[in-house]
PDB file of C-alpha atoms and ligand atoms in Angstrom:
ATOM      1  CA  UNK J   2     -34.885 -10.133-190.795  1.00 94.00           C
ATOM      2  CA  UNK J   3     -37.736  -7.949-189.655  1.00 97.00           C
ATOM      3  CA  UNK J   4     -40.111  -6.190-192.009  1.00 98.00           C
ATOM      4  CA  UNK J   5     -41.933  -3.563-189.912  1.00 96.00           C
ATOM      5  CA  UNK J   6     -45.423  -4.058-190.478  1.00 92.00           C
ATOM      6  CA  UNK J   7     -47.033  -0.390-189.651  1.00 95.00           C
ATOM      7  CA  UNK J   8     -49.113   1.710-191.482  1.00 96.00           C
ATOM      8  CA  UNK J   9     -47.382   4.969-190.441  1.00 96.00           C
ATOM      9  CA  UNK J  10     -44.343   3.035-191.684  1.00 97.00           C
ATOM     10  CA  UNK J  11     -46.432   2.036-194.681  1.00 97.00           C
ATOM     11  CA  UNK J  12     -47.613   5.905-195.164  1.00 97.00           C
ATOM     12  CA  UNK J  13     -44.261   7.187-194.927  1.00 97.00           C
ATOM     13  CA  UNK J  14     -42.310   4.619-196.901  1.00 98.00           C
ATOM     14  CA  UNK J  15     -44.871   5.122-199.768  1.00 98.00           C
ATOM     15  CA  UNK J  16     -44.202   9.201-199.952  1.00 97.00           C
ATOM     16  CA  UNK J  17     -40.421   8.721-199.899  1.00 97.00           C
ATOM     17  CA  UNK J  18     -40.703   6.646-202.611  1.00 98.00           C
ATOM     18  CA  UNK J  19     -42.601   9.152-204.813  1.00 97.00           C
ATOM     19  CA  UNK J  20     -40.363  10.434-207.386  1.00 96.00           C
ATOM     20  CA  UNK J  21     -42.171  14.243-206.809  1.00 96.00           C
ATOM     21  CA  UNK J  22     -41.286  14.298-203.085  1.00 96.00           C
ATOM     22  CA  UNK J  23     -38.260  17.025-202.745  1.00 95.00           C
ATOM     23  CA  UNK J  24     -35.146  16.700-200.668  1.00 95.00           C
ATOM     24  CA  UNK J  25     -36.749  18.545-197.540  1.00 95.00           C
ATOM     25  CA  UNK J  26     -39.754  16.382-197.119  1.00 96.00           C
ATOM     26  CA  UNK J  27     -37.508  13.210-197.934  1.00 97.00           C
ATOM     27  CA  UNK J  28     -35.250  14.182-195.404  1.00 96.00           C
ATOM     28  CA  UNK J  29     -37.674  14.949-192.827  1.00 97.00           C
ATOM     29  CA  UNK J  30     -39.475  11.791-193.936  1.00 97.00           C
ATOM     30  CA  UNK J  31     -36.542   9.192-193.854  1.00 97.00           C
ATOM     31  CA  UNK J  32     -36.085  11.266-190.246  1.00 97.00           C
ATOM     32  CA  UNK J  33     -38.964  10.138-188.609  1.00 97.00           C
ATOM     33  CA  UNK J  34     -39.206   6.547-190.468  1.00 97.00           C
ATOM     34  CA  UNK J  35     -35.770   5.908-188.827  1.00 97.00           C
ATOM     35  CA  UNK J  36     -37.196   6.446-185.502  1.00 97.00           C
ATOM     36  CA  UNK J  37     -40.404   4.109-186.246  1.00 97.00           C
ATOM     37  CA  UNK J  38     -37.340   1.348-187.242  1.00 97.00           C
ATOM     38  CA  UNK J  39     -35.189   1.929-184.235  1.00 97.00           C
ATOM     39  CA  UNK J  40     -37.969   1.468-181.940  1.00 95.00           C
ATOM     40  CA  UNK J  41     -38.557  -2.124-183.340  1.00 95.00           C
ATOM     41  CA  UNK J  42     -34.903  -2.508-183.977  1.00 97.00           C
ATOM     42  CA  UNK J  43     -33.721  -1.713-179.755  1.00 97.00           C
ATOM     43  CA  UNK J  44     -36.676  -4.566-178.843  1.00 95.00           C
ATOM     44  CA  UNK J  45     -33.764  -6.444-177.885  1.00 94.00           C
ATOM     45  CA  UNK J  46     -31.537  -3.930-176.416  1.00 96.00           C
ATOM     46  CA  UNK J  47     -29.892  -4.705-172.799  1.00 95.00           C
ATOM     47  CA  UNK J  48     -30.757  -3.201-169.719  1.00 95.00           C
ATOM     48  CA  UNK J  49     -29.678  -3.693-166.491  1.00 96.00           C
ATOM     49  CA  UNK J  50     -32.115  -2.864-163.309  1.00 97.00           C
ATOM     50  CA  UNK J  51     -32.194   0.253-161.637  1.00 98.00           C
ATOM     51  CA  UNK J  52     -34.011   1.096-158.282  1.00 98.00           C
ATOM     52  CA  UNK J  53     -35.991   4.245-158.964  1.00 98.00           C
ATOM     53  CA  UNK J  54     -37.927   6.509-156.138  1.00 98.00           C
ATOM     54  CA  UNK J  55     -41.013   8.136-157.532  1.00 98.00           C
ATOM     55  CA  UNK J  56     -42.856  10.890-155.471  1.00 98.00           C
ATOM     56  CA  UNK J  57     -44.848   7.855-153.761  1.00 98.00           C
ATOM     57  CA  UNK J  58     -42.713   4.554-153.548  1.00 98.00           C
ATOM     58  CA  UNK J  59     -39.391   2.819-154.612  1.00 98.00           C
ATOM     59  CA  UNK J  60     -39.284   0.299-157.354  1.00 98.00           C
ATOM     60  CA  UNK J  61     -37.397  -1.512-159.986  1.00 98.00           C
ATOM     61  CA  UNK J  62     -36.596  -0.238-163.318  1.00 98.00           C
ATOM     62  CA  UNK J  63     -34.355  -0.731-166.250  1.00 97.00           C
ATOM     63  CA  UNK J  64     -31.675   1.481-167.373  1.00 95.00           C
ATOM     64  CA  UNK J  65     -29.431   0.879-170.820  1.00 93.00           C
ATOM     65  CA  UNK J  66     -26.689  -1.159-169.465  1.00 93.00           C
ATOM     66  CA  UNK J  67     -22.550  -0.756-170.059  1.00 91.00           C
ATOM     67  CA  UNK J  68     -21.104  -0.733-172.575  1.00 91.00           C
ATOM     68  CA  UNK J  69     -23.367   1.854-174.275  1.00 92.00           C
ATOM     69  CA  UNK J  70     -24.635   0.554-177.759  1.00 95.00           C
ATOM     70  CA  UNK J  71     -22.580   1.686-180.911  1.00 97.00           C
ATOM     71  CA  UNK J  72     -24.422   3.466-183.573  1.00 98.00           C
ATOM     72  CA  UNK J  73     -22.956   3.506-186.922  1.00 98.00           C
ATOM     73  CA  UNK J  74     -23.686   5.311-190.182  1.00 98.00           C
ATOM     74  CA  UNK J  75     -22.208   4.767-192.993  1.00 97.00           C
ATOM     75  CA  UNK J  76     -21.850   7.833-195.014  1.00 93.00           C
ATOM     76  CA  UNK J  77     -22.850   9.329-197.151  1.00 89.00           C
ATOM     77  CA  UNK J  78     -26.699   8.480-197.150  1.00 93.00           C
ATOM     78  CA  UNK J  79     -26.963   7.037-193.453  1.00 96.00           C
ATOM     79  CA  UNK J  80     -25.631   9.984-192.099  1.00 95.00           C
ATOM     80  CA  UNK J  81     -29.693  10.986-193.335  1.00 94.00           C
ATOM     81  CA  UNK J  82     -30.724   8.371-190.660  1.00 97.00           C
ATOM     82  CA  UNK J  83     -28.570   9.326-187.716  1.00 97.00           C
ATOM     83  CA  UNK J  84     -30.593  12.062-185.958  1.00 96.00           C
ATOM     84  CA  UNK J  85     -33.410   9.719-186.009  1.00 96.00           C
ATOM     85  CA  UNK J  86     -31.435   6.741-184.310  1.00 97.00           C
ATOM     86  CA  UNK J  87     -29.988   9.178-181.719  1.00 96.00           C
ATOM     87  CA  UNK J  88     -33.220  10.809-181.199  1.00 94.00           C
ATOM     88  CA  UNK J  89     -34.061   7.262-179.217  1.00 94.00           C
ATOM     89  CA  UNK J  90     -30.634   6.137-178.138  1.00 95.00           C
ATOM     90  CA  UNK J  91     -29.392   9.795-176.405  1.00 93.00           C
ATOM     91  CA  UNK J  92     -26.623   7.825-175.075  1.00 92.00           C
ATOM     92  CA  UNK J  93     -25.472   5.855-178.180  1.00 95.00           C
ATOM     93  CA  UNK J  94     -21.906   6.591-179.070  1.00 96.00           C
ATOM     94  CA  UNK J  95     -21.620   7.236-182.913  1.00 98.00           C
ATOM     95  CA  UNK J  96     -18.892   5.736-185.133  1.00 97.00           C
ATOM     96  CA  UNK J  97     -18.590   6.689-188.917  1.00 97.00           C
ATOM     97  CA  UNK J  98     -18.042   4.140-191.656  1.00 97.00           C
ATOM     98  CA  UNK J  99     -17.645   5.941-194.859  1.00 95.00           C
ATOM     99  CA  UNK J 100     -18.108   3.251-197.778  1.00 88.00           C
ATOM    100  CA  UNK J 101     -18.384   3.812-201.788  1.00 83.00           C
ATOM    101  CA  UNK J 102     -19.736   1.435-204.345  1.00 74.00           C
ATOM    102  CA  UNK J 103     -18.476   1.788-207.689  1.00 79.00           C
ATOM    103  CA  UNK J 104     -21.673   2.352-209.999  1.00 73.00           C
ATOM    104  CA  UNK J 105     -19.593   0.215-212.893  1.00 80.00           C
ATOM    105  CA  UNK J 106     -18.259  -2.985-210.920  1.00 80.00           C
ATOM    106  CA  UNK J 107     -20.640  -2.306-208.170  1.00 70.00           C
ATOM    107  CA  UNK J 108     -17.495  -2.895-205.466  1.00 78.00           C
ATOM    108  CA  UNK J 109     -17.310  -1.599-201.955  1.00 81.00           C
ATOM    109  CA  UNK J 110     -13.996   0.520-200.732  1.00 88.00           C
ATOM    110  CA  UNK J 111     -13.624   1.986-197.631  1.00 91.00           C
ATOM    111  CA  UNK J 112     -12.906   5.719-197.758  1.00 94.00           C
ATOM    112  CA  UNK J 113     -12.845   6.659-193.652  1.00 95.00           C
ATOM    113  CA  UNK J 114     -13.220   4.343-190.486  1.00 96.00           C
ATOM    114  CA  UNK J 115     -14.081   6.201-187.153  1.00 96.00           C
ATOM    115  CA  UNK J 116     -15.056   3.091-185.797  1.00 97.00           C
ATOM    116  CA  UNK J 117     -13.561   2.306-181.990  1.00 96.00           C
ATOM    117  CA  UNK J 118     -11.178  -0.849-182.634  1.00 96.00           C
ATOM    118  CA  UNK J 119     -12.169  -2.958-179.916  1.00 97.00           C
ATOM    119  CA  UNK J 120     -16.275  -3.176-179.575  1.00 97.00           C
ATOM    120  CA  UNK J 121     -16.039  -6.743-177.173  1.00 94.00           C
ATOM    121  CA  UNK J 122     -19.334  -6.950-176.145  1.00 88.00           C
ATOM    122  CA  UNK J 123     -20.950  -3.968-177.848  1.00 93.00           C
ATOM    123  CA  UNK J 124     -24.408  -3.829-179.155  1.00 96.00           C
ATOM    124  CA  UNK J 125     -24.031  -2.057-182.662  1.00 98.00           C
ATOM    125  CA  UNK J 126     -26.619  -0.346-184.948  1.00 98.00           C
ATOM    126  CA  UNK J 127     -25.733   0.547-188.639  1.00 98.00           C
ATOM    127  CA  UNK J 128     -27.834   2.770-190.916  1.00 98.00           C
ATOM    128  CA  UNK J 129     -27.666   2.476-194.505  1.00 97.00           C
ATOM    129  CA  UNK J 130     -30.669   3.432-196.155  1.00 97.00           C
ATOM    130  CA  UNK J 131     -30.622   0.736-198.752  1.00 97.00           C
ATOM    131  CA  UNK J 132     -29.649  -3.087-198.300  1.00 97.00           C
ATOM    132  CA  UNK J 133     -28.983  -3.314-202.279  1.00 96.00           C
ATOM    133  CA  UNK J 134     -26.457  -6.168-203.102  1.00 94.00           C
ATOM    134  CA  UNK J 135     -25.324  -6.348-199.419  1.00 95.00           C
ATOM    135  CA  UNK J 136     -22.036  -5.570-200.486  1.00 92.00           C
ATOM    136  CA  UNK J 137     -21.523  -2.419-198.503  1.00 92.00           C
ATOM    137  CA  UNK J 138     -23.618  -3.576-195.513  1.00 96.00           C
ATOM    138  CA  UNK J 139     -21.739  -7.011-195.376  1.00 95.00           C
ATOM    139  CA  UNK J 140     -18.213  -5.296-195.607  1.00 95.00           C
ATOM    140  CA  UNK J 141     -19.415  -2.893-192.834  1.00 96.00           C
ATOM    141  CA  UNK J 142     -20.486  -6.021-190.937  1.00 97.00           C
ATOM    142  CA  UNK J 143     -17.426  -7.384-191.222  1.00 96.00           C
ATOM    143  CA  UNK J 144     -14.960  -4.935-189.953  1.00 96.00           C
ATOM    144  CA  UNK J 145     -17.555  -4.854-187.259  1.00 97.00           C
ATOM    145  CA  UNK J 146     -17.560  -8.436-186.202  1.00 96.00           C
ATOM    146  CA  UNK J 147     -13.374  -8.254-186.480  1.00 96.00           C
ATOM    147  CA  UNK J 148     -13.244  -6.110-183.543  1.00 97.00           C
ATOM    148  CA  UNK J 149     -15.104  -8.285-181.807  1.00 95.00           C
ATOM    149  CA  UNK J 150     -18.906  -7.094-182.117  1.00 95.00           C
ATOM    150  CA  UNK J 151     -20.935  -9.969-181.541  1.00 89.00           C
ATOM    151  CA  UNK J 152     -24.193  -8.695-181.999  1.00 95.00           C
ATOM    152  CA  UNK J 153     -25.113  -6.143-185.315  1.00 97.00           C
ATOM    153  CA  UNK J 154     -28.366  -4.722-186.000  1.00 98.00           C
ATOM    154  CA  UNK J 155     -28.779  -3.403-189.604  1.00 98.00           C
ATOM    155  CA  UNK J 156     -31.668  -0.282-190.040  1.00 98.00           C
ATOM    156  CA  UNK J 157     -32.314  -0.212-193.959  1.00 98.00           C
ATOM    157  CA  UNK J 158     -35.011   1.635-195.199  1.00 98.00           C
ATOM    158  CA  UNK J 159     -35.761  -0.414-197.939  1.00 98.00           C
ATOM    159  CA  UNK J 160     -33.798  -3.788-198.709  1.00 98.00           C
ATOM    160  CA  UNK J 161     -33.750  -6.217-201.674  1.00 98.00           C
ATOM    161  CA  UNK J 162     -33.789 -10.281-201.556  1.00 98.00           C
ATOM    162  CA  UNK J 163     -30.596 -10.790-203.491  1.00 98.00           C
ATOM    163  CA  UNK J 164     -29.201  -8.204-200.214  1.00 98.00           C
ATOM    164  CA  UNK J 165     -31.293 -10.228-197.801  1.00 98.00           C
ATOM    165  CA  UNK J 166     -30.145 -13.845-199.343  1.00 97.00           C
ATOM    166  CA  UNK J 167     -26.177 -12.655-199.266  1.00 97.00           C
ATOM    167  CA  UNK J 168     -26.090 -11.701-195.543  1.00 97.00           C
ATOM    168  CA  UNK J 169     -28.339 -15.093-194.696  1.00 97.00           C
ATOM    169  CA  UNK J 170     -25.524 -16.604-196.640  1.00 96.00           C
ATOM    170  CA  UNK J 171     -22.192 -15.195-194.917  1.00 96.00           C
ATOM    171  CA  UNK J 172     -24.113 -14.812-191.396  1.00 95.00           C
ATOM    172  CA  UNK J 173     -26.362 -17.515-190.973  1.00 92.00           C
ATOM    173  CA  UNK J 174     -25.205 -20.568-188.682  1.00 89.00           C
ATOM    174  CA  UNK J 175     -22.554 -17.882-186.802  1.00 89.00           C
ATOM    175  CA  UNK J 176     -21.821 -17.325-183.434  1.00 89.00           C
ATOM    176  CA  UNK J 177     -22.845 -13.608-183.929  1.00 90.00           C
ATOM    177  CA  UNK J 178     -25.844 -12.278-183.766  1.00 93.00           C
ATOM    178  CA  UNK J 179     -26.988 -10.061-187.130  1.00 96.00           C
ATOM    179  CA  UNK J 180     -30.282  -8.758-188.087  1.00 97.00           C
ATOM    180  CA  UNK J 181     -32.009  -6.349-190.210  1.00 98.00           C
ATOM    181  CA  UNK J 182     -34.928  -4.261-189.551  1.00 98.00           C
ATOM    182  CA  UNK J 183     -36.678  -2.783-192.872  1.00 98.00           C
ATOM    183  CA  UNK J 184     -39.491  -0.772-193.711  1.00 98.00           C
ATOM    184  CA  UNK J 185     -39.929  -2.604-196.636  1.00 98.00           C
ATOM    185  CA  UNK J 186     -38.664  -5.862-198.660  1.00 98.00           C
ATOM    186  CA  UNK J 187     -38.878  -4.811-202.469  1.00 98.00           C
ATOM    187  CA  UNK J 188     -39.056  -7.230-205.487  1.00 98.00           C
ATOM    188  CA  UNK J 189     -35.888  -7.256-207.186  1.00 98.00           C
ATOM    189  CA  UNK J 190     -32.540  -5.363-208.512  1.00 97.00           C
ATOM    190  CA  UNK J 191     -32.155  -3.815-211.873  1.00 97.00           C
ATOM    191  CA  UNK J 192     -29.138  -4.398-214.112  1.00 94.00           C
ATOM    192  CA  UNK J 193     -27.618  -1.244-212.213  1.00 92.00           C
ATOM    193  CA  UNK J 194     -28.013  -2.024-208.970  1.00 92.00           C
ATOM    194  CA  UNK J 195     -30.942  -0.248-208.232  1.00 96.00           C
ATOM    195  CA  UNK J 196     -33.899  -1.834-205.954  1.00 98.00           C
ATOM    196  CA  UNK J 197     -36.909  -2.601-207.683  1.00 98.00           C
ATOM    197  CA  UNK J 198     -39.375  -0.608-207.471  1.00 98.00           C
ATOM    198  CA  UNK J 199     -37.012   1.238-204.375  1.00 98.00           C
ATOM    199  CA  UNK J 200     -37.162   4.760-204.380  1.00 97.00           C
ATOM    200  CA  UNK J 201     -33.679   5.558-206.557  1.00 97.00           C
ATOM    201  CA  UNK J 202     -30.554   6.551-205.063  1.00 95.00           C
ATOM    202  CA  UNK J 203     -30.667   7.617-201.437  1.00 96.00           C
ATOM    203  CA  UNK J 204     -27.596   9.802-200.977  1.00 94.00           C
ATOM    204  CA  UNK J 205     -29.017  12.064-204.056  1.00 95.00           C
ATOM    205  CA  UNK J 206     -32.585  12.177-202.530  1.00 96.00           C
ATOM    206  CA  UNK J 207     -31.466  13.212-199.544  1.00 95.00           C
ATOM    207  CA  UNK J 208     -28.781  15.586-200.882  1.00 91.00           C
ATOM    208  CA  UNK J 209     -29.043  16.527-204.203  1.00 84.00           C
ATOM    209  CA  UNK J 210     -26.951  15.020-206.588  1.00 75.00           C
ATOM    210  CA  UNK J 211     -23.283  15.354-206.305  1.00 54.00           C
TER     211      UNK J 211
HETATM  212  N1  LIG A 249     -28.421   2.453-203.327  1.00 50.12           N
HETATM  213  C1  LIG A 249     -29.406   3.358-203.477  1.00 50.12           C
HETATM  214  O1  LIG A 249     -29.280   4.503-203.044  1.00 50.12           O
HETATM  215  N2  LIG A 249     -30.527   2.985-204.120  1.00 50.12           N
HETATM  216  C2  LIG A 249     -30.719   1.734-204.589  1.00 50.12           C
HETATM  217  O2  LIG A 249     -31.775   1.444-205.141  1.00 50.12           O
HETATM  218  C3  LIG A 249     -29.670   0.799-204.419  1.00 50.12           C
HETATM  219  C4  LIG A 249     -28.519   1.188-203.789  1.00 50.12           C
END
């Protein structure tokens, strides 16, 4: 679990949270926070060494190394955090995970999986703006770690401790390798489901409510 400490990440986090900022800023906002995560988040991305020739001499360098990492939204909200990812990770490949949580019973179906089916030895990124219950990010984990991930990154933008607590409880102790990068660990849920204070519902901040 990594809460970026940053007070750009701070700034922005604060403004996305404010109930007056519109769907264009929050957008553009959630946009360039995404990029502040993924930087912290690829720390521990793997590269293999390259020679390089520069107009003077030849030396070593890194270059992302095979296979290329796995970036994952799942829709519909983390779709809002995929140009960011990509804009640092060019040569991700992107799957789609498109997950629903009913508002009543608060469970997780799956509605689409464009996921490859074998990801041995892939590194793999999901975005989903908010790490609530964990129940969507866990079942996403899952399915991930079945075809044979072994090492998950989640980007939240904000995330709760009853999220946090359930993925320290199915993950922790495992051969695999999960963590979460977060702009921000927020106090609570409500009796909906909602973080506390959070910044509402994602998808309809970033899209207008459906
Ligand atoms: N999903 C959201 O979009 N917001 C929350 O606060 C919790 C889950």
């Amino acid at each position: 679990m990594h809460v970026a400490d940053h007070p750009l990440v701070a700034h922005k986090l604060t403004t996305l949270r404010d109930a007056r900022t519109d769907s264009p800023t929050f957008r553009r906002l959630a946009d360039e926070l995404v990029t502040l995560l993924a930087y912290e988040a690829t720390r521990a991305i793997r590269v293999e060494s390259v020679e390089v020739t520069t107009p003077v001499a030849t030396t070593m360098g890194v270059k992302l190394a095979d296979p290329r990492p796995l970036v994952v939204p799942i829709l519909r909200a983390g779709l809002g955090m995929l140009d960011g990812m990509v804009r640092l990770l060019p040569t991700a490949e992107v799957g789609f995970l498109g997950m629903i949580r009913d508002e009543n019973t608060l469970q997780v179906s799956t509605y689409a999986d464009r996921v490859p089916p074998d990801l041995t030895g892939r590194q793999v990124f999901v975005l989903d703006p908010m790490l609530a219950t964990g129940g969507t990010l866990s079942d996403a984990i899952d399915l991930l770690l079945a075809r044979g991930a072994t090492d998950v990154t989640a980007i939240c933008l904000l995330a709760a401790p009853e999220g946090v607590n359930r993925l320290r409880a199915a993950y922790d102790g495992r051969s695999v390798e999960v963590s979460v990068v977060t702009a921000g660990l927020d106090e609570r849920l409500n009796e909906k489901g909602y973080i506390v204070p959070g910044l509402g519902d994602a998808g309809d901040r970033l899209y207008g409510v459906v």
